[in-house]
Amino acid sequence: MRQAGRYMPEYRELRSRVPFLELCKTPDLATQVTVEARERLGVDAAILFSDILTVVEPLGFNLEFTKGEGPSITPVIRSTADVEGLPAQPEVGELEYVFQAVRQIRRELPENIPLIGFAGAPFTIASYLIEGGPSKNFESTKVLMLARPEAWHKLMGVLADFTLSYLKRQIEAGADAIQLFDSWVGCLSPEMYREFVLPHSQRIFQGLPTDVPQIHFGRGTGQLLELLHAAGGSVIGVDYMTSLEAAFERLGDNAALQGNLDPIVLLADRPVIQRRLELLLAQVGGRPGHIFNLGHGLLPNTPVDNVRFLVDEVHRLTT
């Protein structure tokens, strides 16, 4: 997760010259950092370099990334009238720079290396549009959801339809698999997820081609694992706060699992990394349908050599 990022010296050098959004919107540069990261790490698939929030601009919102502050979105959605003001059919063509990057990356990758495209799930994008940026408690999001359910479901419907079109276009451009990131949905109870989120995520997965692997990831979603699977995805991403062994027991043979080493482990020395990897693989126990991955994104101060060591060890231990 987050293959290309600030932990790489070459990426930091590029970012010193190019703002983040410009990097996302320039297919040549997005291709460069995607392909370089895959080669540097020796991983078995490449992850498209982009951001889940690029979709908010075609919806009529302004997006900025402020150093040290993260993303900022204006205006925010707080009322039924704000939801009614959304474009009925946002134009996914405004994200052509993403599709062009996918086409270029696919051409430059070796044939045997899959390219994973992605999008943010409706709940996570909705929370950004309502809160205006990251949030700890999602007060405004939950108030809109509970107090104005009709407006909430209309907003989620617009986002689900747009996300489905966006992912289909990535697949048409050459993405071999897709991942839906519901980064913030862990703030919900199972009851709230079932009522306010599940049908909209289902709409996306049910509309995607069945021959394309679909990964569904949520952070802090141990309480929602079965519901995430019910929403869709041939692969369920498991964050580092959930036992991989327990996830296998809970989902049985009905889904592959992806995950879930704590990225903090990569800040330790190599004997520690090797030991934690061995413990994780012991939880897998040779079961089929496991994709090794981190349980969240790489941290900026992670030594690149530790990441490469981890990848090499996974290959050695699971040949």
Short mmCIF file of C-alpha atoms in Angstrom, two decimals, residues 3 14 69 79 100 112 121 129 143 177 200 206 262 267 272 274 276-278 282 306 310 312:
data_model
loop_
_atom_site.label_atom_id
_atom_site.label_comp_id
_atom_site.label_asym_id
_atom_site.label_seq_id
_atom_site.Cartn_x
_atom_site.Cartn_y
_atom_site.Cartn_z
CA GLN A 3 4.13 2.03 -2.96
CA LEU A 14 10.36 15.02 -7.39
CA GLU A 69 -2.50 19.93 7.09
CA SER A 79 -27.77 20.34 4.25
CA GLN A 100 -4.13 8.19 -19.59
CA ASN A 112 3.29 -10.47 -15.93
CA ALA A 121 -15.67 4.27 -1.40
CA LEU A 129 -17.19 16.39 1.38
CA VAL A 143 -25.56 14.15 11.88
CA ALA A 177 -7.61 -5.29 -10.72
CA HIS A 200 -24.20 1.80 -1.98
CA GLN A 206 -22.30 -5.55 -8.52
CA ASP A 262 1.63 -3.36 10.76
CA LEU A 267 10.83 0.88 11.29
CA VAL A 272 12.25 -8.04 14.14
CA GLN A 274 11.58 -11.31 9.88
CA ARG A 276 6.82 -10.54 12.68
CA LEU A 277 6.54 -11.75 9.10
CA GLU A 278 6.96 -15.37 10.18
CA ALA A 282 1.92 -18.76 10.50
CA ASN A 306 13.65 -2.57 4.94
CA LEU A 310 10.46 -7.63 3.54
CA ASP A 312 12.41 -10.60 -0.61
#
